[in-house]
PDB file of C-alpha atoms and ligand atoms in Angstrom:
ATOM      1  CA  MET A   1     182.726  62.064  34.632  1.00  0.00           C
ATOM      2  CA  VAL A   2     184.314  64.217  30.936  1.00  0.00           C
ATOM      3  CA  LEU A   3     181.398  64.603  29.116  1.00  0.00           C
ATOM      4  CA  VAL A   4     178.633  65.039  31.597  1.00  0.00           C
ATOM      5  CA  LYS A   5     180.639  68.164  32.310  1.00  0.00           C
ATOM      6  CA  LYS A   6     180.506  69.195  29.005  1.00  0.00           C
ATOM      7  CA  ILE A   7     177.249  68.816  28.168  1.00  0.00           C
ATOM      8  CA  PHE A   8     176.413  69.887  32.129  1.00  0.00           C
ATOM      9  CA  ILE A   9     178.111  73.332  31.753  1.00  0.00           C
ATOM     10  CA  PRO A  10     176.409  74.778  28.336  1.00  0.00           C
ATOM     11  CA  CYS A  11     172.778  73.574  30.078  1.00  0.00           C
ATOM     12  CA  LEU A  12     173.639  76.332  32.788  1.00  0.00           C
ATOM     13  CA  GLY A  13     174.324  78.802  30.499  1.00  0.00           C
ATOM     14  CA  LEU A  14     171.175  78.560  29.137  1.00  0.00           C
ATOM     15  CA  ILE A  15     169.226  78.295  32.611  1.00  0.00           C
ATOM     16  CA  ILE A  16     170.855  81.731  33.826  1.00  0.00           C
ATOM     17  CA  ALA A  17     170.440  83.233  30.553  1.00  0.00           C
ATOM     18  CA  SER A  18     167.272  82.713  31.090  1.00  0.00           C
ATOM     19  CA  LEU A  19     166.629  84.502  34.787  1.00  0.00           C
ATOM     20  CA  SER A  20     168.809  87.377  33.556  1.00  0.00           C
ATOM     21  CA  TYR A  21     166.009  88.035  30.880  1.00  0.00           C
ATOM     22  CA  ASN A  22     162.877  87.023  32.496  1.00  0.00           C
ATOM     23  CA  ALA A  23     164.770  89.768  35.163  1.00  0.00           C
ATOM     24  CA  VAL A  24     164.765  92.907  32.551  1.00  0.00           C
ATOM     25  CA  CYS A  25     161.751  92.457  31.201  1.00  0.00           C
ATOM     26  CA  GLY A  26     160.000  91.699  34.397  1.00  0.00           C
ATOM     27  CA  GLN A  27     161.315  95.225  35.421  1.00  0.00           C
ATOM     28  CA  ALA A  28     160.338  96.907  31.705  1.00  0.00           C
ATOM     29  CA  ALA A  29     156.784  96.032  32.534  1.00  0.00           C
ATOM     30  CA  ALA A  30     156.364  97.776  35.350  1.00  0.00           C
ATOM     31  CA  ALA A  31     158.627 101.270  34.548  1.00  0.00           C
ATOM     32  CA  PRO A  32     156.759 104.319  35.947  1.00  0.00           C
ATOM     33  CA  ASP A  33     156.572 105.682  32.740  1.00  0.00           C
ATOM     34  CA  GLU A  34     154.133 102.799  30.952  1.00  0.00           C
ATOM     35  CA  GLY A  35     150.841 102.946  32.095  1.00  0.00           C
ATOM     36  CA  VAL A  36     148.892 101.603  34.946  1.00  0.00           C
ATOM     37  CA  TYR A  37     144.722 101.225  32.822  1.00  0.00           C
ATOM     38  CA  THR A  38     142.952 100.905  30.060  1.00  0.00           C
ATOM     39  CA  ALA A  39     141.768 103.136  27.431  1.00  0.00           C
ATOM     40  CA  ASP A  40     138.736 101.237  28.055  1.00  0.00           C
ATOM     41  CA  GLN A  41     139.037 100.714  30.959  1.00  0.00           C
ATOM     42  CA  ALA A  42     138.958 105.077  31.550  1.00  0.00           C
ATOM     43  CA  LEU A  43     136.022 105.829  29.362  1.00  0.00           C
ATOM     44  CA  ARG A  44     133.977 102.653  31.263  1.00  0.00           C
ATOM     45  CA  GLY A  45     135.018 104.881  34.645  1.00  0.00           C
ATOM     46  CA  GLY A  46     133.916 108.055  32.489  1.00  0.00           C
ATOM     47  CA  THR A  47     130.125 106.563  32.931  1.00  0.00           C
ATOM     48  CA  ALA A  48     129.978 105.464  36.420  1.00  0.00           C
ATOM     49  CA  TYR A  49     131.890 108.589  37.208  1.00  0.00           C
ATOM     50  CA  GLN A  50     129.762 111.089  35.307  1.00  0.00           C
ATOM     51  CA  LYS A  51     126.419 109.499  36.971  1.00  0.00           C
ATOM     52  CA  GLN A  52     127.537 108.647  40.799  1.00  0.00           C
ATOM     53  CA  CYS A  53     130.378 111.614  40.895  1.00  0.00           C
ATOM     54  CA  ALA A  54     130.065 113.958  38.949  1.00  0.00           C
ATOM     55  CA  SER A  55     127.399 116.043  40.715  1.00  0.00           C
ATOM     56  CA  CYS A  56     129.321 117.671  43.669  1.00  0.00           C
ATOM     57  CA  HIS A  57     133.163 116.905  42.109  1.00  0.00           C
ATOM     58  CA  GLY A  58     132.074 118.894  38.481  1.00  0.00           C
ATOM     59  CA  SER A  59     132.150 117.080  35.316  1.00  0.00           C
ATOM     60  CA  GLU A  60     135.844 118.881  34.779  1.00  0.00           C
ATOM     61  CA  LEU A  61     136.909 117.159  37.934  1.00  0.00           C
ATOM     62  CA  ASP A  62     136.647 120.683  39.470  1.00  0.00           C
ATOM     63  CA  GLY A  63     134.666 120.429  42.327  1.00  0.00           C
ATOM     64  CA  VAL A  64     130.933 122.263  43.206  1.00  0.00           C
ATOM     65  CA  GLY A  65     130.941 124.627  45.323  1.00  0.00           C
ATOM     66  CA  PRO A  66     132.343 123.628  48.869  1.00  0.00           C
ATOM     67  CA  TYR A  67     133.317 120.146  47.169  1.00  0.00           C
ATOM     68  CA  PRO A  68     137.529 119.508  46.509  1.00  0.00           C
ATOM     69  CA  PRO A  69     138.249 119.148  43.513  1.00  0.00           C
ATOM     70  CA  LEU A  70     140.044 115.403  41.391  1.00  0.00           C
ATOM     71  CA  SER A  71     142.442 117.195  39.512  1.00  0.00           C
ATOM     72  CA  GLU A  72     144.755 120.084  39.317  1.00  0.00           C
ATOM     73  CA  SER A  73     148.604 120.235  41.038  1.00  0.00           C
ATOM     74  CA  GLU A  74     147.158 120.129  44.401  1.00  0.00           C
ATOM     75  CA  PHE A  75     145.006 117.102  44.371  1.00  0.00           C
ATOM     76  CA  LEU A  76     148.322 114.882  43.000  1.00  0.00           C
ATOM     77  CA  SER A  77     150.738 116.832  45.207  1.00  0.00           C
ATOM     78  CA  LYS A  78     148.359 115.216  48.174  1.00  0.00           C
ATOM     79  CA  TYR A  79     148.768 111.692  46.625  1.00  0.00           C
ATOM     80  CA  ASP A  80     152.043 111.298  45.140  1.00  0.00           C
ATOM     81  CA  GLY A  81     154.965 108.755  45.563  1.00  0.00           C
ATOM     82  CA  GLN A  82     151.966 106.524  47.053  1.00  0.00           C
ATOM     83  CA  PRO A  83     150.900 103.126  46.425  1.00  0.00           C
ATOM     84  CA  MET A  84     148.025 103.379  44.598  1.00  0.00           C
ATOM     85  CA  LEU A  85     146.211 101.439  46.838  1.00  0.00           C
ATOM     86  CA  VAL A  86     145.913 104.622  49.166  1.00  0.00           C
ATOM     87  CA  LEU A  87     143.921 106.836  47.005  1.00  0.00           C
ATOM     88  CA  PHE A  88     141.810 103.535  46.092  1.00  0.00           C
ATOM     89  CA  ASP A  89     140.182 102.882  49.444  1.00  0.00           C
ATOM     90  CA  LYS A  90     139.955 106.246  49.856  1.00  0.00           C
ATOM     91  CA  ILE A  91     137.218 106.098  46.870  1.00  0.00           C
ATOM     92  CA  HIS A  92     136.094 102.832  47.419  1.00  0.00           C
ATOM     93  CA  THR A  93     135.404 102.749  51.102  1.00  0.00           C
ATOM     94  CA  THR A  94     133.923 107.077  51.801  1.00  0.00           C
ATOM     95  CA  MET A  95     133.158 108.300  48.166  1.00  0.00           C
ATOM     96  CA  PRO A  96     130.515 109.050  47.013  1.00  0.00           C
ATOM     97  CA  ALA A  97     129.727 110.334  50.426  1.00  0.00           C
ATOM     98  CA  ASP A  98     126.156 110.093  50.286  1.00  0.00           C
ATOM     99  CA  HIS A  99     125.910 106.374  49.138  1.00  0.00           C
ATOM    100  CA  PRO A 100     130.240 105.364  50.652  1.00  0.00           C
ATOM    101  CA  GLY A 101     130.575 101.595  50.481  1.00  0.00           C
ATOM    102  CA  SER A 102     128.515 101.669  47.724  1.00  0.00           C
ATOM    103  CA  LEU A 103     131.236 100.704  45.337  1.00  0.00           C
ATOM    104  CA  THR A 104     132.527  97.517  43.979  1.00  0.00           C
ATOM    105  CA  ARG A 105     136.208  97.053  43.910  1.00  0.00           C
ATOM    106  CA  PRO A 106     136.387  96.651  39.933  1.00  0.00           C
ATOM    107  CA  GLU A 107     133.489  99.637  39.668  1.00  0.00           C
ATOM    108  CA  THR A 108     136.279 101.926  41.879  1.00  0.00           C
ATOM    109  CA  ALA A 109     139.131 100.833  39.681  1.00  0.00           C
ATOM    110  CA  ASP A 110     137.704 102.017  36.539  1.00  0.00           C
ATOM    111  CA  ILE A 111     136.588 105.387  37.965  1.00  0.00           C
ATOM    112  CA  LEU A 112     140.258 106.025  39.530  1.00  0.00           C
ATOM    113  CA  SER A 113     141.133 105.113  35.333  1.00  0.00           C
ATOM    114  CA  PHE A 114     139.366 107.549  34.495  1.00  0.00           C
ATOM    115  CA  ILE A 115     140.999 110.452  37.401  1.00  0.00           C
ATOM    116  CA  LEU A 116     144.005 108.590  36.376  1.00  0.00           C
ATOM    117  CA  SER A 117     143.593 109.772  32.611  1.00  0.00           C
ATOM    118  CA  PHE A 118     141.589 113.227  32.692  1.00  0.00           C
ATOM    119  CA  ASN A 119     144.823 113.472  35.183  1.00  0.00           C
ATOM    120  CA  LYS A 120     147.374 112.319  31.737  1.00  0.00           C
ATOM    121  CA  PHE A 121     148.330 109.318  33.372  1.00  0.00           C
ATOM    122  CA  PRO A 122     149.252 108.071  30.550  1.00  0.00           C
ATOM    123  CA  ALA A 123     147.281 104.741  28.945  1.00  0.00           C
ATOM    124  CA  GLY A 124     148.457 101.083  28.608  1.00  0.00           C
ATOM    125  CA  LYS A 125     148.126  97.825  27.743  1.00  0.00           C
ATOM    126  CA  THR A 126     146.785  96.657  31.618  1.00  0.00           C
ATOM    127  CA  GLU A 127     143.892  97.045  33.723  1.00  0.00           C
ATOM    128  CA  LEU A 128     144.415  98.578  36.718  1.00  0.00           C
ATOM    129  CA  PRO A 129     144.207  95.669  39.236  1.00  0.00           C
ATOM    130  CA  SER A 130     141.321  96.226  42.115  1.00  0.00           C
ATOM    131  CA  ASP A 131     143.310  93.325  44.549  1.00  0.00           C
ATOM    132  CA  GLU A 132     144.943  95.041  47.261  1.00  0.00           C
ATOM    133  CA  GLU A 133     148.763  93.431  46.825  1.00  0.00           C
ATOM    134  CA  SER A 134     148.476  94.622  43.502  1.00  0.00           C
ATOM    135  CA  LEU A 135     147.366  98.396  44.250  1.00  0.00           C
ATOM    136  CA  LYS A 136     149.621  98.309  47.661  1.00  0.00           C
ATOM    137  CA  LYS A 137     153.297  97.473  44.375  1.00  0.00           C
ATOM    138  CA  LEU A 138     151.874 100.229  41.727  1.00  0.00           C
ATOM    139  CA  GLN A 139     153.368 103.418  42.719  1.00  0.00           C
ATOM    140  CA  LEU A 140     150.758 106.839  41.827  1.00  0.00           C
ATOM    141  CA  GLN A 141     153.648 109.167  39.891  1.00  0.00           C
ATOM    142  CA  LYS A 142     152.645 112.598  38.811  1.00  0.00           C
ATOM    143  CA  PRO A 143     153.455 112.279  35.405  1.00  0.00           C
ATOM    144  CA  ALA A 144     156.099 114.260  34.324  1.00  0.00           C
ATOM    145  CA  PRO A 145     155.205 117.796  32.284  1.00  0.00           C
ATOM    146  CA  LYS A 146     155.767 117.797  29.100  1.00  0.00           C
ATOM    147  CA  SER A 147     158.513 120.880  28.429  1.00  0.00           C
TER     148      SER A 147
HETATM  149  C1  HEC B   1     128.118 113.940  48.455  1.00  0.00           C
HETATM  150  C2  HEC B   1     129.261 114.155  47.705  1.00  0.00           C
HETATM  151  C3  HEC B   1     130.272 113.775  47.274  1.00  0.00           C
HETATM  152  C4  HEC B   1     130.151 112.856  45.517  1.00  0.00           C
HETATM  153  C5  HEC B   1     128.533 112.209  44.944  1.00  0.00           C
HETATM  154  C6  HEC B   1     131.276 112.062  45.590  1.00  0.00           C
HETATM  155  N1  HEC B   1     132.036 112.729  46.417  1.00  0.00           N
HETATM  156 FE1  HEC B   1     134.249 112.269  46.528  1.00  0.00          FE
HETATM  157  N2  HEC B   1     134.235 113.871  48.055  1.00  0.00           N
HETATM  158  C7  HEC B   1     133.260 114.123  48.960  1.00  0.00           C
HETATM  159  C8  HEC B   1     133.539 115.452  49.807  1.00  0.00           C
HETATM  160  C9  HEC B   1     132.718 116.018  50.958  1.00  0.00           C
HETATM  161  C10 HEC B   1     134.851 115.149  49.965  1.00  0.00           C
HETATM  162  C11 HEC B   1     136.179 115.347  51.020  1.00  0.00           C
HETATM  163  C12 HEC B   1     135.703 115.236  52.464  1.00  0.00           C
HETATM  164  C13 HEC B   1     137.791 113.854  51.791  1.00  0.00           C
HETATM  165  O1  HEC B   1     138.238 114.345  51.263  1.00  0.00           O
HETATM  166  O2  HEC B   1     136.110 112.313  52.721  1.00  0.00           O
HETATM  167  C14 HEC B   1     135.726 114.170  48.825  1.00  0.00           C
HETATM  168  C15 HEC B   1     136.676 113.525  48.974  1.00  0.00           C
HETATM  169  C16 HEC B   1     136.708 113.136  47.607  1.00  0.00           C
HETATM  170  C17 HEC B   1     138.589 112.083  47.297  1.00  0.00           C
HETATM  171  C18 HEC B   1     139.578 112.830  48.039  1.00  0.00           C
HETATM  172  C19 HEC B   1     139.840 113.935  47.008  1.00  0.00           C
HETATM  173  C20 HEC B   1     141.079 114.481  47.951  1.00  0.00           C
HETATM  174  O3  HEC B   1     141.935 115.475  47.514  1.00  0.00           O
HETATM  175  O4  HEC B   1     141.838 113.821  48.505  1.00  0.00           O
HETATM  176  C21 HEC B   1     138.109 111.413  46.192  1.00  0.00           C
HETATM  177  C22 HEC B   1     139.366 110.855  45.859  1.00  0.00           C
HETATM  178  C23 HEC B   1     136.634 111.542  45.838  1.00  0.00           C
HETATM  179  N3  HEC B   1     135.544 112.720  46.777  1.00  0.00           N
HETATM  180  C24 HEC B   1     135.721 110.623  44.602  1.00  0.00           C
HETATM  181  C25 HEC B   1     135.058 110.668  44.283  1.00  0.00           C
HETATM  182  C26 HEC B   1     134.306 109.442  43.565  1.00  0.00           C
HETATM  183  C27 HEC B   1     135.429 109.003  42.929  1.00  0.00           C
HETATM  184  C28 HEC B   1     132.715 110.024  43.722  1.00  0.00           C
HETATM  185  C29 HEC B   1     132.287 109.020  43.026  1.00  0.00           C
HETATM  186  C30 HEC B   1     131.916 107.412  42.653  1.00  0.00           C
HETATM  187  C31 HEC B   1     132.866 111.246  44.773  1.00  0.00           C
HETATM  188  N4  HEC B   1     133.634 111.424  45.162  1.00  0.00           N
HETATM  189  C32 HEC B   1     131.254 111.028  44.728  1.00  0.00           C
HETATM  190  C33 HEC B   1     131.065 114.349  48.595  1.00  0.00           C
HETATM  191  C34 HEC B   1     131.122 114.114  47.047  1.00  0.00           C
END
């Protein structure tokens, strides 16, 4: 009996230690200032953006004529603090306005990455996902202004 106890307790310690290790690492991966897209993805998205979006929203994302800009604080404030899914769905279901519904989910994620990159959100090591569940968990948070 005594022997079993002695073995059991150190094992339990190990299990608890590994559990809390996972919890700490899991949190680090979701830190808000960590990039949520990759530089390559934004590059791909940029090519698609120039072909399919720039005619209305401008190659500098500043809006052409009556069309709204996709940069600057007014645009960002609208989506700040909301799940990434909101902006993703807006693009996926309503854009390009002259051909809505034509973008696949991965294409939408690429173009959204480009828009984030243009708006100075940091790039990271994992691509922006295109599935609803993951996009719901990501929050769009304006990067803190550099002082
Ligand atoms: C034919 C012109 C046209 C094209 C092409 C177009 N858009 Fe738009 N876009 C609009 C108009 C008009 C609005 C404003 C009405 C609205 O919000 O639905 C808009 C609004 C938006 C918004 C919301 C802006 C805000 O302030 O909330 C986003 C994001 C957007 N477009 C992204 C895109 C992307 C990405 C593409 C390329 C895949 C694209 N658009 C192509 C005309 C266009």
